[in-house]
Coordinates of C-alpha atoms and ligand atoms in Angstrom, one line a residue:
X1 CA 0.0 0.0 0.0
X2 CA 1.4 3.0 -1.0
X3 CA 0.9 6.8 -1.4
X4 CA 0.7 9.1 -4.5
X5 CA 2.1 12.1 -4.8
X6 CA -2.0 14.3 -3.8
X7 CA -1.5 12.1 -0.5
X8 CA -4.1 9.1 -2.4
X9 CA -4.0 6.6 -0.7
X10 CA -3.5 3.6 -4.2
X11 CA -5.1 0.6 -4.1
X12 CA -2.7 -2.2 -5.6
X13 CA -4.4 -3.9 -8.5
X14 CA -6.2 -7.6 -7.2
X15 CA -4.1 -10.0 -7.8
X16 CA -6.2 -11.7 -10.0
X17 CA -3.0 -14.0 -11.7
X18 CA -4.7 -17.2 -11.0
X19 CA -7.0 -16.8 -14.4
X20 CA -3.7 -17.3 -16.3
X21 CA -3.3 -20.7 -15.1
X22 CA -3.5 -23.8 -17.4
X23 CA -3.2 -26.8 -17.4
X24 CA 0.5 -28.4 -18.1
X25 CA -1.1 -31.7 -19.6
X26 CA 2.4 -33.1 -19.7
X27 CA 0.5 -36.5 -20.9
X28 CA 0.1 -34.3 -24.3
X29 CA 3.8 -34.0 -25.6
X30 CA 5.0 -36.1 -28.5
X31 CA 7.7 -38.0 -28.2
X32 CA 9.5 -35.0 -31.1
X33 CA 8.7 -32.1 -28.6
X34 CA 10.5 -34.1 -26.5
X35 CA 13.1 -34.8 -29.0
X36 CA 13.6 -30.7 -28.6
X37 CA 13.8 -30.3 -25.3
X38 CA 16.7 -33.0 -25.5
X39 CA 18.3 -31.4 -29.1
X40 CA 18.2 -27.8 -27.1
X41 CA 19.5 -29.5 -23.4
X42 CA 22.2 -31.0 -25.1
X43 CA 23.2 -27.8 -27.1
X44 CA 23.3 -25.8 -24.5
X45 CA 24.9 -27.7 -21.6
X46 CA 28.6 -28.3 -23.4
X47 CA 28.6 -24.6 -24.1
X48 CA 27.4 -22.7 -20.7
X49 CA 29.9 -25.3 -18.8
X50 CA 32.0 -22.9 -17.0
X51 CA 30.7 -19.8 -18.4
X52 CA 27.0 -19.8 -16.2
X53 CA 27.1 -19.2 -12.7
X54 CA 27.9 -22.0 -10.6
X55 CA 24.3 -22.1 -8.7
X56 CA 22.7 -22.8 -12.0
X57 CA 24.5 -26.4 -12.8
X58 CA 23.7 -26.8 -9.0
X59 CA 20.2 -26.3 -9.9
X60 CA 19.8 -28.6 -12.7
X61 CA 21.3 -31.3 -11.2
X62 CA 19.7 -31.0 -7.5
X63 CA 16.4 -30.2 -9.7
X64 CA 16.9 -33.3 -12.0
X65 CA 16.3 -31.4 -15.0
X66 CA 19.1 -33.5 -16.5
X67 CA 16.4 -36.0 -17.1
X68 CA 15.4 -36.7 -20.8
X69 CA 12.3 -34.9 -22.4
X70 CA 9.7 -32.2 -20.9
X71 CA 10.1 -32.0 -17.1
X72 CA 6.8 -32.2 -15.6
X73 CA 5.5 -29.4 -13.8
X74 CA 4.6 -31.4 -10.3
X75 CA 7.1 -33.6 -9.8
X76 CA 9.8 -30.2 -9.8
X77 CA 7.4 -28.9 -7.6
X78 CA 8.0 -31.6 -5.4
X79 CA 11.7 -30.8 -5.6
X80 CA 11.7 -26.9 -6.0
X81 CA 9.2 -26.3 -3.1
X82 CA 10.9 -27.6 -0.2
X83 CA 14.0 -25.6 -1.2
X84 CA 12.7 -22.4 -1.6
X85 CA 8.6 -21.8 -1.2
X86 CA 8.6 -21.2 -5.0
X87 CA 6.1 -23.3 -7.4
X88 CA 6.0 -23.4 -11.1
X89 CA 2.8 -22.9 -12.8
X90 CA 1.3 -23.7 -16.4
X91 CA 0.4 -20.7 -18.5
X92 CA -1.0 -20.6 -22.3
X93 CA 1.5 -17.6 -23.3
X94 CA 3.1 -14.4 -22.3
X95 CA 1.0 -13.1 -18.8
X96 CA 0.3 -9.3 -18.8
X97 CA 3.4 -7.5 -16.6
X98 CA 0.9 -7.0 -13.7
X99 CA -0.1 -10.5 -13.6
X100 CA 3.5 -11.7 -14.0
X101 CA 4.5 -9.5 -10.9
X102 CA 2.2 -10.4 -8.6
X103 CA 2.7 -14.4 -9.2
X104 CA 6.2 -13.6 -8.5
X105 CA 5.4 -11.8 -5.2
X106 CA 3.5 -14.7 -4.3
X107 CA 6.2 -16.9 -5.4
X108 CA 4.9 -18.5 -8.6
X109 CA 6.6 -18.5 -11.6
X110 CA 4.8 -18.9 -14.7
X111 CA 6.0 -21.8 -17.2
X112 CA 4.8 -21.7 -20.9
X113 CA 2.9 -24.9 -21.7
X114 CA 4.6 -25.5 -25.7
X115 CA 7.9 -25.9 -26.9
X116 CA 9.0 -24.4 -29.9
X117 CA 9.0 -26.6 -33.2
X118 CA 12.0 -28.7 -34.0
X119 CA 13.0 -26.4 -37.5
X120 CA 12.7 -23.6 -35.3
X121 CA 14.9 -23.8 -32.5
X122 CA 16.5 -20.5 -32.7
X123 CA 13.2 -18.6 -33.0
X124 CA 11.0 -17.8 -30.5
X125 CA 7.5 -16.1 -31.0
X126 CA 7.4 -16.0 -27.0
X127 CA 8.8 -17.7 -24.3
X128 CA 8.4 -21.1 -24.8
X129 CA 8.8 -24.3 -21.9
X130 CA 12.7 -24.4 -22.6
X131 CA 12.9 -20.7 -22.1
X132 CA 10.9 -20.5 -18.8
X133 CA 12.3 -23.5 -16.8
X134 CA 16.0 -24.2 -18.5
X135 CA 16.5 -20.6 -18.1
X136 CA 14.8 -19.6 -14.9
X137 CA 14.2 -23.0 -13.0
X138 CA 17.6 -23.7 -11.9
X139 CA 18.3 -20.4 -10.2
X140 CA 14.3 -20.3 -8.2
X141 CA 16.7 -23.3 -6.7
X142 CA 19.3 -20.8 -5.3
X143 CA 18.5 -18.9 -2.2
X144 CA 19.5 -14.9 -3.4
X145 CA 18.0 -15.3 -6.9
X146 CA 15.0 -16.9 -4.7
X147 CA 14.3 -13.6 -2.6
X148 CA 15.4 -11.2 -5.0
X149 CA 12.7 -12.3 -7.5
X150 CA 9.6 -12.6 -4.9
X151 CA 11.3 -8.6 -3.8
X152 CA 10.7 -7.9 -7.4
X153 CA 7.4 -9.0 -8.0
X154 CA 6.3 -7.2 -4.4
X155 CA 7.7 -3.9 -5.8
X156 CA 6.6 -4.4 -9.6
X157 CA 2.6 -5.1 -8.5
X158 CA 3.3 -1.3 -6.4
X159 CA 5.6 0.1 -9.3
X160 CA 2.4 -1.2 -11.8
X161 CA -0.6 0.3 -9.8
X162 CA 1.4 3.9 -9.5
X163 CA 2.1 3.9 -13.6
X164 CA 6.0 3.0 -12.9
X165 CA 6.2 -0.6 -14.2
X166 CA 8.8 0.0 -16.6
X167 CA 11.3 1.1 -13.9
X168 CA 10.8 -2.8 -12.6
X169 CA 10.7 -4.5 -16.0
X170 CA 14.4 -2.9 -16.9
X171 CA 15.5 -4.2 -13.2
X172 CA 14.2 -7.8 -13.8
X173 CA 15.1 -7.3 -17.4
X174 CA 19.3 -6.2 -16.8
X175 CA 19.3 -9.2 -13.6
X176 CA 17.5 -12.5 -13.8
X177 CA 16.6 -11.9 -17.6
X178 CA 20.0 -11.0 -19.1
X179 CA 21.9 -10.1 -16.7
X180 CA 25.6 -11.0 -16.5
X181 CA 27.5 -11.6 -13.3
X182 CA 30.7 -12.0 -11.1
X183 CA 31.6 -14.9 -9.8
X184 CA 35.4 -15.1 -8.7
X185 CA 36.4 -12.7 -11.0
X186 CA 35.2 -13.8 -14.2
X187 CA 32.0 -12.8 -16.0
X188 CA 29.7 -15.3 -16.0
X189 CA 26.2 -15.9 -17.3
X190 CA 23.2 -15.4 -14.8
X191 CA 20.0 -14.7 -17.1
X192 CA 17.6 -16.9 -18.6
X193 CA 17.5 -15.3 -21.9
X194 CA 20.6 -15.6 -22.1
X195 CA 21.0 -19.2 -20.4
X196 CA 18.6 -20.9 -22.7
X197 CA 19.9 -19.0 -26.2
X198 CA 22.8 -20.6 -27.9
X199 CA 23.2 -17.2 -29.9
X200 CA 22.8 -15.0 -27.4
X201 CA 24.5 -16.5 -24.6
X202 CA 28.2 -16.7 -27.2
X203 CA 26.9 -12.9 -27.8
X204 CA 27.0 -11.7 -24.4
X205 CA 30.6 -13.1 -23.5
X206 CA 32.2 -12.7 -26.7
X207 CA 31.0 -9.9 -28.4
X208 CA 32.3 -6.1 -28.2
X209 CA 29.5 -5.0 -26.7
X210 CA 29.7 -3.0 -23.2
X211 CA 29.2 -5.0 -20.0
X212 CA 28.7 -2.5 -16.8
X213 CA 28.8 -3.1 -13.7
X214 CA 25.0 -3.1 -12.0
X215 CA 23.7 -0.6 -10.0
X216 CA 20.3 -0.5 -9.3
X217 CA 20.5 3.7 -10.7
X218 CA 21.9 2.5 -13.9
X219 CA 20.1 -0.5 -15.0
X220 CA 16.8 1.3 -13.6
X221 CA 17.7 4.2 -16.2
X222 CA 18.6 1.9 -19.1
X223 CA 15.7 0.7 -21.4
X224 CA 16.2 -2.9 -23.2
X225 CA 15.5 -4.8 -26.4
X226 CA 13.3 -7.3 -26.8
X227 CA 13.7 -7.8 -30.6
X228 CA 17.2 -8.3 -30.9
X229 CA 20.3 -9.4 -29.1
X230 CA 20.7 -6.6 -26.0
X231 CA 23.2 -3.3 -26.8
X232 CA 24.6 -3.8 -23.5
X233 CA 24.8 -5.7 -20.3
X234 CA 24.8 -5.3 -16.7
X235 CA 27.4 -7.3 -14.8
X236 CA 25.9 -8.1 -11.3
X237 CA 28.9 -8.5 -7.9
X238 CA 26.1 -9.6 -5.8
X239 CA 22.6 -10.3 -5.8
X240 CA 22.4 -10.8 -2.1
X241 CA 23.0 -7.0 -1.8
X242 CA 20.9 -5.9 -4.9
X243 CA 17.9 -7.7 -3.3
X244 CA 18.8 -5.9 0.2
X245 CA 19.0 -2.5 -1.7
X246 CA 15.7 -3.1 -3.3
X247 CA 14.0 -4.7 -0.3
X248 CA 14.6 -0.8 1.3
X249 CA 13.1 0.7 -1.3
X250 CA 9.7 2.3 -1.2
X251 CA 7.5 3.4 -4.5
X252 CA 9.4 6.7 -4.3
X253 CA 12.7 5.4 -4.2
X254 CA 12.2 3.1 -6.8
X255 CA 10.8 5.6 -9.3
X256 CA 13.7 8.1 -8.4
X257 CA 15.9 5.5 -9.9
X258 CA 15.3 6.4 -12.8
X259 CA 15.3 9.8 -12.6
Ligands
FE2_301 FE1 12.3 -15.2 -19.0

Protein backbone atom coordinates (compact mmCIF):
# COMPACT_ATOMS: atom_id res chain seq x y z
CA UNK A 1 0.00 0.00 0.00
CA UNK A 2 1.39 2.99 -0.95
CA UNK A 3 0.85 6.76 -1.41
CA UNK A 4 0.69 9.09 -4.47
CA UNK A 5 2.06 12.08 -4.80
CA UNK A 6 -1.96 14.29 -3.83
CA UNK A 7 -1.51 12.12 -0.52
CA UNK A 8 -4.12 9.13 -2.37
CA UNK A 9 -3.98 6.55 -0.66
CA UNK A 10 -3.49 3.57 -4.24
CA UNK A 11 -5.08 0.60 -4.11
CA UNK A 12 -2.65 -2.24 -5.60
CA UNK A 13 -4.41 -3.95 -8.50
CA UNK A 14 -6.19 -7.57 -7.18
CA UNK A 15 -4.10 -10.05 -7.78
CA UNK A 16 -6.17 -11.69 -10.05
CA UNK A 17 -3.00 -13.96 -11.74
CA UNK A 18 -4.71 -17.17 -11.00
CA UNK A 19 -7.04 -16.77 -14.38
CA UNK A 20 -3.70 -17.26 -16.31
CA UNK A 21 -3.35 -20.69 -15.14
CA UNK A 22 -3.51 -23.78 -17.42
CA UNK A 23 -3.18 -26.83 -17.37
CA UNK A 24 0.45 -28.40 -18.13
CA UNK A 25 -1.10 -31.65 -19.63
CA UNK A 26 2.35 -33.10 -19.72
CA UNK A 27 0.49 -36.48 -20.94
CA UNK A 28 0.06 -34.26 -24.29
CA UNK A 29 3.82 -33.96 -25.58
CA UNK A 30 5.03 -36.08 -28.53
CA UNK A 31 7.68 -37.95 -28.23
CA UNK A 32 9.51 -35.02 -31.09
CA UNK A 33 8.73 -32.13 -28.58
CA UNK A 34 10.52 -34.12 -26.51
CA UNK A 35 13.13 -34.83 -29.03
CA UNK A 36 13.55 -30.75 -28.56
CA UNK A 37 13.84 -30.32 -25.28
CA UNK A 38 16.72 -33.02 -25.50
CA UNK A 39 18.35 -31.39 -29.06
CA UNK A 40 18.16 -27.84 -27.08
CA UNK A 41 19.52 -29.47 -23.40
CA UNK A 42 22.21 -31.01 -25.11
CA UNK A 43 23.20 -27.83 -27.13
CA UNK A 44 23.30 -25.78 -24.54
CA UNK A 45 24.89 -27.65 -21.60
CA UNK A 46 28.58 -28.32 -23.42
CA UNK A 47 28.63 -24.58 -24.11
CA UNK A 48 27.43 -22.74 -20.73
CA UNK A 49 29.89 -25.32 -18.85
CA UNK A 50 31.97 -22.86 -16.98
CA UNK A 51 30.72 -19.83 -18.43
CA UNK A 52 27.02 -19.83 -16.25
CA UNK A 53 27.07 -19.22 -12.73
CA UNK A 54 27.86 -22.05 -10.64
CA UNK A 55 24.33 -22.14 -8.74
CA UNK A 56 22.73 -22.79 -12.01
CA UNK A 57 24.47 -26.36 -12.85
CA UNK A 58 23.71 -26.76 -9.03
CA UNK A 59 20.18 -26.27 -9.85
CA UNK A 60 19.84 -28.61 -12.70
CA UNK A 61 21.34 -31.27 -11.22
CA UNK A 62 19.74 -31.03 -7.49
CA UNK A 63 16.36 -30.18 -9.69
CA UNK A 64 16.86 -33.32 -12.00
CA UNK A 65 16.28 -31.39 -15.01
CA UNK A 66 19.07 -33.53 -16.50
CA UNK A 67 16.44 -36.00 -17.13
CA UNK A 68 15.35 -36.70 -20.76
CA UNK A 69 12.31 -34.94 -22.41
CA UNK A 70 9.68 -32.21 -20.88
CA UNK A 71 10.14 -32.05 -17.14
CA UNK A 72 6.78 -32.18 -15.58
CA UNK A 73 5.50 -29.43 -13.78
CA UNK A 74 4.63 -31.39 -10.33
CA UNK A 75 7.09 -33.61 -9.78
CA UNK A 76 9.81 -30.20 -9.80
CA UNK A 77 7.43 -28.95 -7.56
CA UNK A 78 8.05 -31.56 -5.41
CA UNK A 79 11.73 -30.75 -5.57
CA UNK A 80 11.71 -26.92 -6.00
CA UNK A 81 9.19 -26.34 -3.13
CA UNK A 82 10.88 -27.59 -0.19
CA UNK A 83 13.97 -25.61 -1.18
CA UNK A 84 12.68 -22.36 -1.59
CA UNK A 85 8.63 -21.83 -1.18
CA UNK A 86 8.64 -21.22 -5.00
CA UNK A 87 6.14 -23.33 -7.36
CA UNK A 88 5.96 -23.40 -11.13
CA UNK A 89 2.81 -22.89 -12.85
CA UNK A 90 1.34 -23.73 -16.37
CA UNK A 91 0.38 -20.72 -18.53
CA UNK A 92 -0.97 -20.58 -22.27
CA UNK A 93 1.50 -17.57 -23.31
CA UNK A 94 3.13 -14.42 -22.28
CA UNK A 95 0.96 -13.08 -18.78
CA UNK A 96 0.31 -9.34 -18.83
CA UNK A 97 3.39 -7.51 -16.58
CA UNK A 98 0.89 -7.01 -13.70
CA UNK A 99 -0.06 -10.54 -13.62
CA UNK A 100 3.51 -11.71 -13.96
CA UNK A 101 4.49 -9.48 -10.92
CA UNK A 102 2.21 -10.45 -8.57
CA UNK A 103 2.71 -14.39 -9.22
CA UNK A 104 6.15 -13.61 -8.46
CA UNK A 105 5.39 -11.85 -5.22
CA UNK A 106 3.46 -14.67 -4.33
CA UNK A 107 6.24 -16.88 -5.38
CA UNK A 108 4.88 -18.46 -8.64
CA UNK A 109 6.65 -18.46 -11.57
CA UNK A 110 4.81 -18.91 -14.74
CA UNK A 111 5.97 -21.80 -17.23
CA UNK A 112 4.82 -21.72 -20.89
CA UNK A 113 2.90 -24.95 -21.69
CA UNK A 114 4.55 -25.50 -25.74
CA UNK A 115 7.92 -25.90 -26.88
CA UNK A 116 9.02 -24.36 -29.88
CA UNK A 117 8.95 -26.57 -33.23
CA UNK A 118 12.02 -28.66 -34.02
CA UNK A 119 13.02 -26.37 -37.49
CA UNK A 120 12.67 -23.57 -35.27
CA UNK A 121 14.87 -23.82 -32.55
CA UNK A 122 16.47 -20.47 -32.67
CA UNK A 123 13.16 -18.56 -33.03
CA UNK A 124 10.96 -17.78 -30.48
CA UNK A 125 7.46 -16.13 -30.96
CA UNK A 126 7.41 -15.99 -26.96
CA UNK A 127 8.77 -17.72 -24.29
CA UNK A 128 8.42 -21.12 -24.81
CA UNK A 129 8.79 -24.35 -21.86
CA UNK A 130 12.69 -24.44 -22.56
CA UNK A 131 12.90 -20.71 -22.13
CA UNK A 132 10.94 -20.47 -18.82
CA UNK A 133 12.28 -23.53 -16.79
CA UNK A 134 16.04 -24.20 -18.48
CA UNK A 135 16.54 -20.56 -18.09
CA UNK A 136 14.76 -19.59 -14.90
CA UNK A 137 14.19 -23.00 -12.96
CA UNK A 138 17.61 -23.70 -11.93
CA UNK A 139 18.35 -20.43 -10.16
CA UNK A 140 14.28 -20.32 -8.24
CA UNK A 141 16.66 -23.29 -6.74
CA UNK A 142 19.32 -20.78 -5.34
CA UNK A 143 18.48 -18.88 -2.16
CA UNK A 144 19.50 -14.87 -3.40
CA UNK A 145 17.97 -15.28 -6.90
CA UNK A 146 14.95 -16.92 -4.71
CA UNK A 147 14.33 -13.64 -2.64
CA UNK A 148 15.41 -11.21 -5.00
CA UNK A 149 12.68 -12.27 -7.47
CA UNK A 150 9.62 -12.58 -4.86
CA UNK A 151 11.34 -8.60 -3.76
CA UNK A 152 10.71 -7.87 -7.41
CA UNK A 153 7.38 -8.96 -7.99
CA UNK A 154 6.33 -7.23 -4.40
CA UNK A 155 7.66 -3.93 -5.77
CA UNK A 156 6.56 -4.35 -9.58
CA UNK A 157 2.64 -5.14 -8.48
CA UNK A 158 3.32 -1.28 -6.35
CA UNK A 159 5.57 0.06 -9.35
CA UNK A 160 2.37 -1.21 -11.80
CA UNK A 161 -0.57 0.34 -9.81
CA UNK A 162 1.39 3.86 -9.50
CA UNK A 163 2.15 3.92 -13.55
CA UNK A 164 6.01 2.95 -12.94
CA UNK A 165 6.16 -0.56 -14.19
CA UNK A 166 8.79 -0.03 -16.61
CA UNK A 167 11.34 1.14 -13.93
CA UNK A 168 10.83 -2.78 -12.59
CA UNK A 169 10.68 -4.45 -15.99
CA UNK A 170 14.38 -2.89 -16.92
CA UNK A 171 15.53 -4.17 -13.21
CA UNK A 172 14.22 -7.78 -13.80
CA UNK A 173 15.07 -7.34 -17.37
CA UNK A 174 19.35 -6.20 -16.79
CA UNK A 175 19.31 -9.23 -13.56
CA UNK A 176 17.54 -12.49 -13.81
CA UNK A 177 16.65 -11.94 -17.63
CA UNK A 178 19.97 -10.96 -19.09
CA UNK A 179 21.95 -10.11 -16.72
CA UNK A 180 25.62 -10.99 -16.47
CA UNK A 181 27.54 -11.57 -13.34
CA UNK A 182 30.70 -11.96 -11.08
CA UNK A 183 31.60 -14.90 -9.84
CA UNK A 184 35.36 -15.13 -8.65
CA UNK A 185 36.41 -12.75 -10.98
CA UNK A 186 35.19 -13.77 -14.15
CA UNK A 187 31.96 -12.81 -15.99
CA UNK A 188 29.69 -15.32 -16.03
CA UNK A 189 26.23 -15.91 -17.27
CA UNK A 190 23.24 -15.36 -14.85
CA UNK A 191 19.97 -14.74 -17.10
CA UNK A 192 17.56 -16.88 -18.56
CA UNK A 193 17.45 -15.33 -21.90
CA UNK A 194 20.58 -15.56 -22.06
CA UNK A 195 20.97 -19.19 -20.44
CA UNK A 196 18.56 -20.88 -22.70
CA UNK A 197 19.86 -19.03 -26.19
CA UNK A 198 22.81 -20.65 -27.92
CA UNK A 199 23.16 -17.25 -29.93
CA UNK A 200 22.83 -14.97 -27.42
CA UNK A 201 24.54 -16.47 -24.64
CA UNK A 202 28.22 -16.67 -27.18
CA UNK A 203 26.90 -12.95 -27.82
CA UNK A 204 27.01 -11.70 -24.43
CA UNK A 205 30.62 -13.11 -23.50
CA UNK A 206 32.17 -12.74 -26.72
CA UNK A 207 30.95 -9.93 -28.41
CA UNK A 208 32.29 -6.13 -28.22
CA UNK A 209 29.53 -4.96 -26.71
CA UNK A 210 29.70 -2.96 -23.22
CA UNK A 211 29.22 -5.03 -20.02
CA UNK A 212 28.69 -2.48 -16.76
CA UNK A 213 28.82 -3.13 -13.66
CA UNK A 214 24.97 -3.09 -11.99
CA UNK A 215 23.74 -0.62 -10.05
CA UNK A 216 20.33 -0.46 -9.30
CA UNK A 217 20.46 3.68 -10.72
CA UNK A 218 21.85 2.52 -13.87
CA UNK A 219 20.14 -0.53 -15.04
CA UNK A 220 16.78 1.32 -13.55
CA UNK A 221 17.69 4.17 -16.18
CA UNK A 222 18.59 1.91 -19.15
CA UNK A 223 15.74 0.74 -21.35
CA UNK A 224 16.21 -2.89 -23.17
CA UNK A 225 15.55 -4.76 -26.44
CA UNK A 226 13.27 -7.26 -26.79
CA UNK A 227 13.70 -7.84 -30.60
CA UNK A 228 17.23 -8.31 -30.88
CA UNK A 229 20.25 -9.39 -29.08
CA UNK A 230 20.72 -6.56 -26.00
CA UNK A 231 23.21 -3.31 -26.84
CA UNK A 232 24.62 -3.76 -23.54
CA UNK A 233 24.77 -5.74 -20.28
CA UNK A 234 24.85 -5.32 -16.69
CA UNK A 235 27.40 -7.32 -14.82
CA UNK A 236 25.90 -8.10 -11.28
CA UNK A 237 28.88 -8.50 -7.89
CA UNK A 238 26.08 -9.56 -5.84
CA UNK A 239 22.58 -10.35 -5.81
CA UNK A 240 22.36 -10.82 -2.11
CA UNK A 241 22.99 -7.00 -1.83
CA UNK A 242 20.93 -5.94 -4.91
CA UNK A 243 17.86 -7.70 -3.25
CA UNK A 244 18.85 -5.92 0.23
CA UNK A 245 18.99 -2.54 -1.73
CA UNK A 246 15.71 -3.09 -3.31
CA UNK A 247 14.01 -4.69 -0.33
CA UNK A 248 14.61 -0.81 1.27
CA UNK A 249 13.07 0.67 -1.27
CA UNK A 250 9.70 2.34 -1.23
CA UNK A 251 7.51 3.41 -4.46
CA UNK A 252 9.42 6.72 -4.34
CA UNK A 253 12.70 5.40 -4.25
CA UNK A 254 12.21 3.10 -6.84
CA UNK A 255 10.81 5.61 -9.32
CA UNK A 256 13.73 8.13 -8.42
CA UNK A 257 15.88 5.53 -9.88
CA UNK A 258 15.31 6.37 -12.85
CA UNK A 259 15.25 9.83 -12.61
FE1 LIG B 1 12.29 -15.23 -19.03
Amino acid sequence: MFRDAAGETLQPPARAWREYLVPQDWERFTSEEHGVWDMLFARQVPYLGTRIVTPFLGGISELGLDKPGIPELAALNAKLEPRTGWKLVSVAGIVPDDAFFAMLADRRFPIGNFIRPADSLDYLEEPDCFHDIFGHVPMLAHGPVARLMEIMGRLGVEAIAAGRGEVMSRLYWHTVEFGLAREDGEVKILGAGLASSFGEAHFALEAEVPRLRFTLKDAAATAYRNDRFQPLYFVSESLERTATELEALDLGGLSGLAG
